[in-house]
Short mmCIF file of N, CA, C and O and ligand atoms in Angstrom, two decimals:
data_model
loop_
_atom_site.label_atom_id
_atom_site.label_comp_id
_atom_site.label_asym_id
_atom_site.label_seq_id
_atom_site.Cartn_x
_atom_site.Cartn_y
_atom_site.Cartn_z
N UNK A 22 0.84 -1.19 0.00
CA UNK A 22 0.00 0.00 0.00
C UNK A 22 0.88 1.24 0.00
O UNK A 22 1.93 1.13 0.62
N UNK A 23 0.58 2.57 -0.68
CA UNK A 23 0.99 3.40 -0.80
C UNK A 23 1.16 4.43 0.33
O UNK A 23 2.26 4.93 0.57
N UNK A 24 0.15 4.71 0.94
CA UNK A 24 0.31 6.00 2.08
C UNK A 24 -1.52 5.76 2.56
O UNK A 24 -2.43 5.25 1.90
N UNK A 25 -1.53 6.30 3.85
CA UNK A 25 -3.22 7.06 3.60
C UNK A 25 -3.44 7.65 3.03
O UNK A 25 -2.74 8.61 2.72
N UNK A 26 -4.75 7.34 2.53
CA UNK A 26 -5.29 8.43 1.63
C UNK A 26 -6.36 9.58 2.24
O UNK A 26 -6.71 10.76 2.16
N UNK A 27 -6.56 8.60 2.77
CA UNK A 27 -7.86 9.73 3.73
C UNK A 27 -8.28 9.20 5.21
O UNK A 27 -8.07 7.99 5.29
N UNK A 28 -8.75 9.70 6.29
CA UNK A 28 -9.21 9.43 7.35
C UNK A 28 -10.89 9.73 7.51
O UNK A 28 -11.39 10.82 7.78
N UNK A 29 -11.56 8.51 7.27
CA UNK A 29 -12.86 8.91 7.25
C UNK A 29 -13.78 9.07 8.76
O UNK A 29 -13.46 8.52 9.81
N UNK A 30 -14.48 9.59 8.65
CA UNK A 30 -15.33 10.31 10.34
C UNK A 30 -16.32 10.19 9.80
O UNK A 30 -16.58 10.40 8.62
N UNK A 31 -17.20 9.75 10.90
CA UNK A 31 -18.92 9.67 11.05
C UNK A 31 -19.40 10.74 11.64
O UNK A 31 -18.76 11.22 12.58
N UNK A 32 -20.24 11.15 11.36
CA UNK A 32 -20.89 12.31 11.87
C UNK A 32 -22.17 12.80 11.39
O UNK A 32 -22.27 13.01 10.18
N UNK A 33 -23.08 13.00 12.10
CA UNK A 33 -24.34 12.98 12.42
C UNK A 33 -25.51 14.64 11.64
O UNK A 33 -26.68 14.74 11.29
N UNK A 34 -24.43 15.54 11.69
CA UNK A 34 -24.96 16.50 10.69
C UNK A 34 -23.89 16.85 10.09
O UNK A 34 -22.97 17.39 10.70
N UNK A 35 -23.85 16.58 8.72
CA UNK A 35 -22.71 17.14 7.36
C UNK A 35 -22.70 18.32 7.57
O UNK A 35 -21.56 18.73 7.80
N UNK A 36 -23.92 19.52 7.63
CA UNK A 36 -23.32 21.19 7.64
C UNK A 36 -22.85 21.25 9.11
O UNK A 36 -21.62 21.37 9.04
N UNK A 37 -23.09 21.23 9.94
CA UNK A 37 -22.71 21.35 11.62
C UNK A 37 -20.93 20.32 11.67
O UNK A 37 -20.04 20.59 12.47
N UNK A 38 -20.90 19.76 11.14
CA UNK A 38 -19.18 19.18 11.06
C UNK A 38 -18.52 20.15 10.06
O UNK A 38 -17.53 20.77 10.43
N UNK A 39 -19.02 20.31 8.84
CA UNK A 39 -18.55 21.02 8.12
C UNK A 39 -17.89 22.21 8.67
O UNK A 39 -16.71 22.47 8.42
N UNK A 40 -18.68 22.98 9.46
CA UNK A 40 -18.39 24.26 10.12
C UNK A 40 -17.65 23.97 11.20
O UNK A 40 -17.05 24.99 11.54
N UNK A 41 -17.41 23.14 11.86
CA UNK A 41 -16.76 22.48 13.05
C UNK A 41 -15.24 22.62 12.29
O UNK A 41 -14.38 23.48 12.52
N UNK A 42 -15.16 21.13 11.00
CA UNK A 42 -13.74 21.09 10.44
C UNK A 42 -13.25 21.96 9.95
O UNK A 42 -12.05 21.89 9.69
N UNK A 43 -14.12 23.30 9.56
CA UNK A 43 -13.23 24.18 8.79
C UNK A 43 -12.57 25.30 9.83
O UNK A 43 -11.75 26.20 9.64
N UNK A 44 -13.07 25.00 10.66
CA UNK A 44 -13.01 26.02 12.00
C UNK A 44 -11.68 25.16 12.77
O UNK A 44 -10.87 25.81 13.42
N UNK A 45 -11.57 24.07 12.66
CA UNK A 45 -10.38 23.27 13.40
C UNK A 45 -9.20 23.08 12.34
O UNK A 45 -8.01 22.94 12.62
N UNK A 46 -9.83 23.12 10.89
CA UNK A 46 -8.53 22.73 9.92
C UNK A 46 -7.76 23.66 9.32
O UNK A 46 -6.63 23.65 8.82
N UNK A 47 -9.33 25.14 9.61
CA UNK A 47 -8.56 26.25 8.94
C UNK A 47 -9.08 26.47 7.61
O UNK A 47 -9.38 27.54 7.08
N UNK A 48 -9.14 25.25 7.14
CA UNK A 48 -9.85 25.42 5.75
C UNK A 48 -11.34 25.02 5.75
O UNK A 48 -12.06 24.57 6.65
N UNK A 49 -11.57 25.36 4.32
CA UNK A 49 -13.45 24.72 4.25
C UNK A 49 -13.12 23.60 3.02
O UNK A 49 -12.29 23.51 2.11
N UNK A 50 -14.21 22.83 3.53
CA UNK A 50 -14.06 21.56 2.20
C UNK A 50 -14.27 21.74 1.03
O UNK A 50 -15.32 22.33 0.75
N UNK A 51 -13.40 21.34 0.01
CA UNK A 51 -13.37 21.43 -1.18
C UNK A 51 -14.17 20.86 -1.98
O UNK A 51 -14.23 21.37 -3.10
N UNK A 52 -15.06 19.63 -1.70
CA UNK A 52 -15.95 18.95 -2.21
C UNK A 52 -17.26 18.68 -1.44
O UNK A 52 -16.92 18.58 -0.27
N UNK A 53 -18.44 18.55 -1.53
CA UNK A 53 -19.35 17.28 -1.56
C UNK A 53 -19.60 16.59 -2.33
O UNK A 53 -19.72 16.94 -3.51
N UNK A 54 -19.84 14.98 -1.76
CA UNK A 54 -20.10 13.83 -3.15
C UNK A 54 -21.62 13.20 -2.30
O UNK A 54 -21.86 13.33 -1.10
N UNK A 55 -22.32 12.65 -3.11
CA UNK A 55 -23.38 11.66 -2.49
C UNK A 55 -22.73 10.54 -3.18
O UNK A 55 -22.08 10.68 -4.22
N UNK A 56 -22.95 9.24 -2.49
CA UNK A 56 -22.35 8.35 -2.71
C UNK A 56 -23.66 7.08 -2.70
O UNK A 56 -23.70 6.31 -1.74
N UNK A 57 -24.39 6.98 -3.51
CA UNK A 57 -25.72 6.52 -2.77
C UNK A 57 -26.19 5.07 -2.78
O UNK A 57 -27.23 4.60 -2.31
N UNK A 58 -25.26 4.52 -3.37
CA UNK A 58 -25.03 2.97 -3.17
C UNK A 58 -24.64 2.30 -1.29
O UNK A 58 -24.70 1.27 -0.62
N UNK A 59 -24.39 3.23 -1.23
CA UNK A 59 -23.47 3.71 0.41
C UNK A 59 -24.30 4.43 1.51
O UNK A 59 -23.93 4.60 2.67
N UNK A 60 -25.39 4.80 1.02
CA UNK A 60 -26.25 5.59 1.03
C UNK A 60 -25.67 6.83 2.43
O UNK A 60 -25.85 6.80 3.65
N UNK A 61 -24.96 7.79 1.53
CA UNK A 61 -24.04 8.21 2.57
C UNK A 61 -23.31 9.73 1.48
O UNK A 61 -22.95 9.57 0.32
N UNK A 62 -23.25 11.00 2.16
CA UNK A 62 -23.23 11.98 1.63
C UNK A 62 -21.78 12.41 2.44
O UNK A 62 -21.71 12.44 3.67
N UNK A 63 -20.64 12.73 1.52
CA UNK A 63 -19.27 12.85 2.22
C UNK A 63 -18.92 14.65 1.68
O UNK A 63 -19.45 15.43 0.89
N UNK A 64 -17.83 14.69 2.54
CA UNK A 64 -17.17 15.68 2.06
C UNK A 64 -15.68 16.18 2.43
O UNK A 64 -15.17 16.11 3.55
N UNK A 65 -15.20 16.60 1.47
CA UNK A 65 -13.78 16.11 1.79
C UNK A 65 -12.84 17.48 1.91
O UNK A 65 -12.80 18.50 1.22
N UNK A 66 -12.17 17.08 2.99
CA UNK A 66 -11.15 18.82 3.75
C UNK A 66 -9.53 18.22 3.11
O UNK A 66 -9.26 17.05 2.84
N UNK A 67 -8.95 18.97 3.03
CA UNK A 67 -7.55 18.78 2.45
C UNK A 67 -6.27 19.49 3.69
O UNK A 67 -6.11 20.69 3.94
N UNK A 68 -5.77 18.72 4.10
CA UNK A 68 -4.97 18.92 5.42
C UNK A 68 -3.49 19.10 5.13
O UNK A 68 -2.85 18.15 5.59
N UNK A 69 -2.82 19.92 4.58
CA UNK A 69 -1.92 19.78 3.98
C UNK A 69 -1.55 18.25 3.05
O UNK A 69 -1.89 18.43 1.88
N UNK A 70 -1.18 17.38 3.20
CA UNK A 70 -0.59 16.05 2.08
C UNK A 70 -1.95 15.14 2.39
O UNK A 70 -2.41 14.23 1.69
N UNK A 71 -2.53 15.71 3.81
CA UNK A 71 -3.84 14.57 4.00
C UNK A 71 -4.98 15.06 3.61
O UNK A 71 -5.11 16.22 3.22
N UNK A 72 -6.18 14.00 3.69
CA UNK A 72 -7.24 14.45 3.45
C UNK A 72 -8.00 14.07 4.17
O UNK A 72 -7.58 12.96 4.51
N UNK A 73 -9.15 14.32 4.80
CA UNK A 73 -10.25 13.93 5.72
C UNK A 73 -11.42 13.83 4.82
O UNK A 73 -11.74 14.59 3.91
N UNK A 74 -12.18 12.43 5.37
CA UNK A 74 -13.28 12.50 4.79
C UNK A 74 -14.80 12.53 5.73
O UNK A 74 -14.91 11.65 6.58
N UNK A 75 -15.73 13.34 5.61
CA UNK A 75 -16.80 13.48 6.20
C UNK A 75 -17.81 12.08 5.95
O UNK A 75 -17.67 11.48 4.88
N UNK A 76 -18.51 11.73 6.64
CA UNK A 76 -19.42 10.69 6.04
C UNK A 76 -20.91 10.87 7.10
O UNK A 76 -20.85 10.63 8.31
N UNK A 77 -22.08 11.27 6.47
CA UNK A 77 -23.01 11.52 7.01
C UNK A 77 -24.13 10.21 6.60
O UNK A 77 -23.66 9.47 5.73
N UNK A 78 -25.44 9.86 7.07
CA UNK A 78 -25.96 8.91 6.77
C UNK A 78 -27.08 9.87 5.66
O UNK A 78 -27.37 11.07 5.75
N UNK A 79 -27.45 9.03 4.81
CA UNK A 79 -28.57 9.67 3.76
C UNK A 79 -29.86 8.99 4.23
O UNK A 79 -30.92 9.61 4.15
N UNK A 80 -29.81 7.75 4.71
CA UNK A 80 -30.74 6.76 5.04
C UNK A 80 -30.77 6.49 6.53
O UNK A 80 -29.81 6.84 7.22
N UNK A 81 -32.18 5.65 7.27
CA UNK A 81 -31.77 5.41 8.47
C UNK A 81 -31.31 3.98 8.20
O UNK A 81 -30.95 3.51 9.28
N UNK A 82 -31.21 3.38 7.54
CA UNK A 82 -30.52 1.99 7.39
C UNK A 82 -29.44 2.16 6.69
O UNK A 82 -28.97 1.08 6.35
N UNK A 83 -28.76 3.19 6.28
CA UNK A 83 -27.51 2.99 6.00
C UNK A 83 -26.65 2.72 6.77
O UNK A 83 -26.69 3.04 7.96
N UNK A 84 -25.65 2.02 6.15
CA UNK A 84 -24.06 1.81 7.17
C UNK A 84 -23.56 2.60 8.41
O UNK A 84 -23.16 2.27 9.52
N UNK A 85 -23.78 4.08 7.60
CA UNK A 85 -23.32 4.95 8.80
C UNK A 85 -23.83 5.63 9.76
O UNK A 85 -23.30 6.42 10.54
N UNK A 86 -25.30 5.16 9.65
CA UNK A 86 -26.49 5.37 10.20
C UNK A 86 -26.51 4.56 11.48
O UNK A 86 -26.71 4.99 12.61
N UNK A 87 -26.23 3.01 11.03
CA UNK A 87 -26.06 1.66 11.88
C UNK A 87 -24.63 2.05 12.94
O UNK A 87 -24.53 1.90 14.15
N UNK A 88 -23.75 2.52 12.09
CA UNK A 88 -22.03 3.03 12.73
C UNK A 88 -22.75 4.23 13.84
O UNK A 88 -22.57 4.03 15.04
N UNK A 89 -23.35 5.12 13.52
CA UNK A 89 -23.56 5.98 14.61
C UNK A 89 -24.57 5.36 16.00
O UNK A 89 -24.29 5.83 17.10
N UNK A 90 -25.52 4.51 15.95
CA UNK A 90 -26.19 3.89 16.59
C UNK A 90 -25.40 3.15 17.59
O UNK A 90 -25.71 3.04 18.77
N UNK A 91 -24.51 2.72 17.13
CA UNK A 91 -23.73 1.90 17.63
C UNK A 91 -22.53 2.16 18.54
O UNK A 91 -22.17 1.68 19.61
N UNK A 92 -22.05 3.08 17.75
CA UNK A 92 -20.51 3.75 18.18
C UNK A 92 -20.53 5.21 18.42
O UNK A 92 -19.67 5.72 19.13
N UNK A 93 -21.36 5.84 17.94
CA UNK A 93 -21.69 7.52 18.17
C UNK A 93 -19.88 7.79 17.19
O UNK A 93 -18.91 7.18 16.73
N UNK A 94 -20.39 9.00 17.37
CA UNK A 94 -19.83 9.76 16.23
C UNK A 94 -18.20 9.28 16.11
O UNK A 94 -17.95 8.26 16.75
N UNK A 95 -17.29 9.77 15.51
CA UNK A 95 -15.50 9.82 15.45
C UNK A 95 -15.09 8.73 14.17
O UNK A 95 -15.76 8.63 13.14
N UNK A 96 -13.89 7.99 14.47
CA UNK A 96 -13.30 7.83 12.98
C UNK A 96 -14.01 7.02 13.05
O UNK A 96 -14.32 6.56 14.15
N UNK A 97 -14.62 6.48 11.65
CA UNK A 97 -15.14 5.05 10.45
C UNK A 97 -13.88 4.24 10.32
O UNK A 97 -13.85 3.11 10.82
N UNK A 98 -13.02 4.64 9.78
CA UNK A 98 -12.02 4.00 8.50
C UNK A 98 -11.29 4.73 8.25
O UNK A 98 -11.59 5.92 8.35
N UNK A 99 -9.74 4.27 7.73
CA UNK A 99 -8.59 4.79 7.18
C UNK A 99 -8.69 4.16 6.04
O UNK A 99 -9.21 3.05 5.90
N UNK A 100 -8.12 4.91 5.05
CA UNK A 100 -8.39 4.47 3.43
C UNK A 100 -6.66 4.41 3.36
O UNK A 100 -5.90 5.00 4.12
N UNK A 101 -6.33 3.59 2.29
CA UNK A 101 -4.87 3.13 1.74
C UNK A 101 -5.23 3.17 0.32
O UNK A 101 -6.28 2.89 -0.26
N UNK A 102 -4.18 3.55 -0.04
CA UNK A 102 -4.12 4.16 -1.65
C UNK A 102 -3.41 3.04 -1.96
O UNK A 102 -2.50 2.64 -1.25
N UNK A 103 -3.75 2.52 -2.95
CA UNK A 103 -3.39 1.23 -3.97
C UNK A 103 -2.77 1.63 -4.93
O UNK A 103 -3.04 2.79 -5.23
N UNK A 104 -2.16 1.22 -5.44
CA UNK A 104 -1.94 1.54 -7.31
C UNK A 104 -2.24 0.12 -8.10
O UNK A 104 -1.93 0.07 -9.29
N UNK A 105 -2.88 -1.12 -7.44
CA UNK A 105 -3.85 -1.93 -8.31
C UNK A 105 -4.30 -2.55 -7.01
O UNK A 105 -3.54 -3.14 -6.23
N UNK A 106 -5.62 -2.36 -6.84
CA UNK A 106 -6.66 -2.94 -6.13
C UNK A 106 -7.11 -3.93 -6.47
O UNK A 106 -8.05 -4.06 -5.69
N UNK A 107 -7.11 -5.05 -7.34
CA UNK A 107 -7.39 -6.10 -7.60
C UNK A 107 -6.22 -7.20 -7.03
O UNK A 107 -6.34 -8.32 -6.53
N UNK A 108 -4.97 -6.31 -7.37
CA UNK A 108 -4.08 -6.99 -7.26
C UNK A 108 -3.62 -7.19 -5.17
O UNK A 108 -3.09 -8.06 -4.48
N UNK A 109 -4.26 -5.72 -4.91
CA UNK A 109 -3.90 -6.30 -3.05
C UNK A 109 -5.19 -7.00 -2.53
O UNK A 109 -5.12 -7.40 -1.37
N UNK A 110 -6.36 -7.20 -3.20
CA UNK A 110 -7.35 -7.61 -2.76
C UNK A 110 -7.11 -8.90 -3.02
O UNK A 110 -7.32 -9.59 -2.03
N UNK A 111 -6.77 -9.46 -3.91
CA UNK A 111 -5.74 -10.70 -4.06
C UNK A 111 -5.25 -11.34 -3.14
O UNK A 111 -5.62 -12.43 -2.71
N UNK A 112 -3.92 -10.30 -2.59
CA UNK A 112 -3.28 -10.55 -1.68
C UNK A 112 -3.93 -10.56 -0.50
O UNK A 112 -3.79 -11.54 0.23
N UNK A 113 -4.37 -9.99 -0.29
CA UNK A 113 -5.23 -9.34 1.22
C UNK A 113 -6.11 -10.88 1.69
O UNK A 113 -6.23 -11.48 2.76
N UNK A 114 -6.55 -11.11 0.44
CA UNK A 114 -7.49 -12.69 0.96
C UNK A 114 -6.55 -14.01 0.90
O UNK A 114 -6.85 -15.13 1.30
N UNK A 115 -5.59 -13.69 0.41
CA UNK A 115 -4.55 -14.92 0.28
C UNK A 115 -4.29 -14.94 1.51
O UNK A 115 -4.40 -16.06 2.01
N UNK A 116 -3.77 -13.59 2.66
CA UNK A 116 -3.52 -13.51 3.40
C UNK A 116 -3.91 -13.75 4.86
O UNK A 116 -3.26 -13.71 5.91
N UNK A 117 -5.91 -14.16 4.38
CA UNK A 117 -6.61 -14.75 4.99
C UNK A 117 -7.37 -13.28 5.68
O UNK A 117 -7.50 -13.18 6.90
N UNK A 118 -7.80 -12.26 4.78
CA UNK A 118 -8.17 -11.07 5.58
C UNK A 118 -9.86 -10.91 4.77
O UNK A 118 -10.29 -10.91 3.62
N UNK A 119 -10.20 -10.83 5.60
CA UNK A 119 -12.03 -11.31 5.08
C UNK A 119 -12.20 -9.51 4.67
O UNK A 119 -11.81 -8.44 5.13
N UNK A 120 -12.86 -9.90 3.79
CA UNK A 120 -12.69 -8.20 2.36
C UNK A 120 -14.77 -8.07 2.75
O UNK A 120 -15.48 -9.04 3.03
N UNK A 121 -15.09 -7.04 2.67
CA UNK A 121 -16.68 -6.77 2.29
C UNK A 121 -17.07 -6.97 1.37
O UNK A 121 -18.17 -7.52 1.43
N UNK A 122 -16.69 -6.78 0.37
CA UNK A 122 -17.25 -6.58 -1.08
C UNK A 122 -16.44 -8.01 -2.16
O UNK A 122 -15.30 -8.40 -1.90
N UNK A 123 -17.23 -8.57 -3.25
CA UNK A 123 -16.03 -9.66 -4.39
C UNK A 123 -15.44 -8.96 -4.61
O UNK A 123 -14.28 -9.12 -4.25
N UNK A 124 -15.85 -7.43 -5.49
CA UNK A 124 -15.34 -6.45 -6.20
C UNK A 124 -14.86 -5.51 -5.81
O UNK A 124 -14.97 -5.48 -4.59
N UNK A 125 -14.26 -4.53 -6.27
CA UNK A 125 -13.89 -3.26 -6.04
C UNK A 125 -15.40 -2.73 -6.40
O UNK A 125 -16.15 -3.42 -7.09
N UNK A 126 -15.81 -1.32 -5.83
CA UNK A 126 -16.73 -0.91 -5.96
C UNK A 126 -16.22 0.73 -6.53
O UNK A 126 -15.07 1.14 -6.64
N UNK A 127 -17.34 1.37 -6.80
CA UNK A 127 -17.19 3.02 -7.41
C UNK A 127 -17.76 3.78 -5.61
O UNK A 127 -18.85 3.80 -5.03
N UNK A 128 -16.81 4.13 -5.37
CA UNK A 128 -16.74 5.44 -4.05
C UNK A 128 -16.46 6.77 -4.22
O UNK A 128 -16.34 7.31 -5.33
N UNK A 129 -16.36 7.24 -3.33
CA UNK A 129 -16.21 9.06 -3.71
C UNK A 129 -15.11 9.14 -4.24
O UNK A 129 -14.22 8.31 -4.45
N UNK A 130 -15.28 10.68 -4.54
CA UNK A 130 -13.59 10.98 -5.35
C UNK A 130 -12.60 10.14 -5.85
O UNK A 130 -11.44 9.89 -5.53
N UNK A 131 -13.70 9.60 -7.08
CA UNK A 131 -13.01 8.80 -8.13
C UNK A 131 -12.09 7.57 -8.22
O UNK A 131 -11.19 7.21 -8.98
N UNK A 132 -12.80 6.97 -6.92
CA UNK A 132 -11.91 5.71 -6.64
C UNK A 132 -12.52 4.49 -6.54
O UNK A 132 -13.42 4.23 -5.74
N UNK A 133 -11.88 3.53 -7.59
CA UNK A 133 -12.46 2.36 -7.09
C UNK A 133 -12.26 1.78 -5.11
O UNK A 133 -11.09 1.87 -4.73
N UNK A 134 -12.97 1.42 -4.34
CA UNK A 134 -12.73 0.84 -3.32
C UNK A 134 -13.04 -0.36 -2.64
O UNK A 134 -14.14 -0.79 -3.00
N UNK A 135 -12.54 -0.98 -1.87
CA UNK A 135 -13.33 -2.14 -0.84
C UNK A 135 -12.95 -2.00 0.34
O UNK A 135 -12.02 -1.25 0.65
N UNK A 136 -13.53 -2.62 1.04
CA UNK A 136 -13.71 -2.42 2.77
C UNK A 136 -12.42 -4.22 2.94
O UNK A 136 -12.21 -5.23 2.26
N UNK A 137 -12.05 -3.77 3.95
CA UNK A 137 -11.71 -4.84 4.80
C UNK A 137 -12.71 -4.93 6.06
O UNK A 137 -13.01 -3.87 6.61
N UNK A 138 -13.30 -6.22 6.58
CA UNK A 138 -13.72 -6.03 7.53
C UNK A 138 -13.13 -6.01 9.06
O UNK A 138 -12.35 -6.88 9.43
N UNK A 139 -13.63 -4.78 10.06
CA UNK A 139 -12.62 -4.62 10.90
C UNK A 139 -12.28 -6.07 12.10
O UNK A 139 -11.30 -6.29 12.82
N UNK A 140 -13.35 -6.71 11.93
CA UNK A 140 -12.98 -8.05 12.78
C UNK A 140 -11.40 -8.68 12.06
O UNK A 140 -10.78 -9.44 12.81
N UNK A 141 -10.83 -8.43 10.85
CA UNK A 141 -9.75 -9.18 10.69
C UNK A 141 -8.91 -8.20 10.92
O UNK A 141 -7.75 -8.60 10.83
N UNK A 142 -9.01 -6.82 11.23
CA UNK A 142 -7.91 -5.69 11.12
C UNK A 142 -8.04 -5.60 12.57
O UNK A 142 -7.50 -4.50 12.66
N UNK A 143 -8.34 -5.89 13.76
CA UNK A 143 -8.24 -5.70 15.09
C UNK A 143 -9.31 -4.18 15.02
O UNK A 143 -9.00 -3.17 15.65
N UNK A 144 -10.31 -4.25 14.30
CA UNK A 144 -11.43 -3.82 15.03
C UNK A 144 -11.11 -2.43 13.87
O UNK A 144 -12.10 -1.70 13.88
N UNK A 145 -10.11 -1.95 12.97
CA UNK A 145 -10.05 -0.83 12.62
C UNK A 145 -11.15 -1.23 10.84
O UNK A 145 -11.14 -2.41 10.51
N UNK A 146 -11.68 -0.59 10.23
CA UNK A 146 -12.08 -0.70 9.22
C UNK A 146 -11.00 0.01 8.31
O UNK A 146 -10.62 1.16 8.52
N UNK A 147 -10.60 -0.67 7.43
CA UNK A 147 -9.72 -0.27 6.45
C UNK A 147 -10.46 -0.25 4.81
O UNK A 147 -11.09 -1.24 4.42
N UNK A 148 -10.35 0.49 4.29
CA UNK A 148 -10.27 1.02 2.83
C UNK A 148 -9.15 0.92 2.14
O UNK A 148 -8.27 1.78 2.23
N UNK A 149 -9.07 0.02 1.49
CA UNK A 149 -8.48 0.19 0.09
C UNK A 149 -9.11 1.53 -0.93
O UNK A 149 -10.30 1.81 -0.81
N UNK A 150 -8.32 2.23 -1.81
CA UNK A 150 -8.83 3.07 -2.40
C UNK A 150 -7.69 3.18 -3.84
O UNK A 150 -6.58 3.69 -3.77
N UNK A 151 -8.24 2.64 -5.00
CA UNK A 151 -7.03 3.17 -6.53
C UNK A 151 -8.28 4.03 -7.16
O UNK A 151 -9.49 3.94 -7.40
N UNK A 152 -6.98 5.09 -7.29
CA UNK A 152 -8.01 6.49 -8.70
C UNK A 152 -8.03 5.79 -9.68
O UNK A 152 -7.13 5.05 -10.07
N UNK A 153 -9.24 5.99 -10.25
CA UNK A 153 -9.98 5.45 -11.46
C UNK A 153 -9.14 6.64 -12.47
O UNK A 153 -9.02 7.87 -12.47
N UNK A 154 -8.59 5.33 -13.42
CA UNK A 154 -7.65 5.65 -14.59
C UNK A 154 -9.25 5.36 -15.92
O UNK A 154 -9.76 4.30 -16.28
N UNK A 155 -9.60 6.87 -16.32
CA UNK A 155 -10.20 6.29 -17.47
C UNK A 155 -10.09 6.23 -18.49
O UNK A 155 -9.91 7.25 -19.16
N UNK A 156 -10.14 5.09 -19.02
CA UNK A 156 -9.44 4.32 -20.13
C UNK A 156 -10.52 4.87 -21.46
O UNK A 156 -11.72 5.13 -21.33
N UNK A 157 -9.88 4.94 -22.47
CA UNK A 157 -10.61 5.20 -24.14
C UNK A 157 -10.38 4.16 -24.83
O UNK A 157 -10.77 4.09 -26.00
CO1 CO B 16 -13.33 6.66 2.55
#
């Protein structure tokens, strides 16, 4: 894996964090994405080389809906930047590390991704994340 790519956070109102992170980071976020397979509305702050990602629930049965119920607000997931995600997801299950998804899936800011689940990572949820190269 390459570096983090992002540090994702749960949080319960997207404009009320929004104004929170830009007030703690200094900056205001450069993006919102809806992500709605995920059913989950992000937004993303740029921290000098890092990036933070917001993740609000769109649904009451979404993921992060269930994550806040559960755990109340703070980090989701650390994302790892790939440069072929097929190829560590490969590895990752060779390795005996139980993945969420068969596939890579389409996530925010242009990345294919998959979840590791955190029962094999000692409880942390990890993201894989490669930028979508689009091909002609
Ligand atoms: Co993420």
């Amino acid at each position: 894996m390459k570096k983090i790519e992002h540090i994702g956070i749960a949080v319960a109102n997207l404009e009320e964090s929004n104004k929170l992170f830009k007030q703690l980071l200094g900056t205001a976020h450069y993006k919102i994405e809806e992500v709605s397979s995920e059913k989950v509305m992000t937004s993303f702050f740029q921290a000098g080389p890092n990036k933070i990602e917001l993740l609000a629930s769109t649904a009451p049965d979404g993921p992060i809906a269930k994550f806040l119920a559960k755990k109340g607000e703070g980090i989701h997931h650390i994302a790892f930047e790939v440069s072929d995600i097929y190829a560590e997801m490969e590895r990752l299950r060779a390795e005996g590390f139980r993945l969420l998804n068969e596939k890579p899936k389409r996530g925010a800011d242009n990345k294919l991704v998959c979840f590791v689940h955190p029962k094999s990572a000692n409880g942390v949820l990890v993201e894989l994340c490669q930028e979508i190269r689009e091909e002609k």
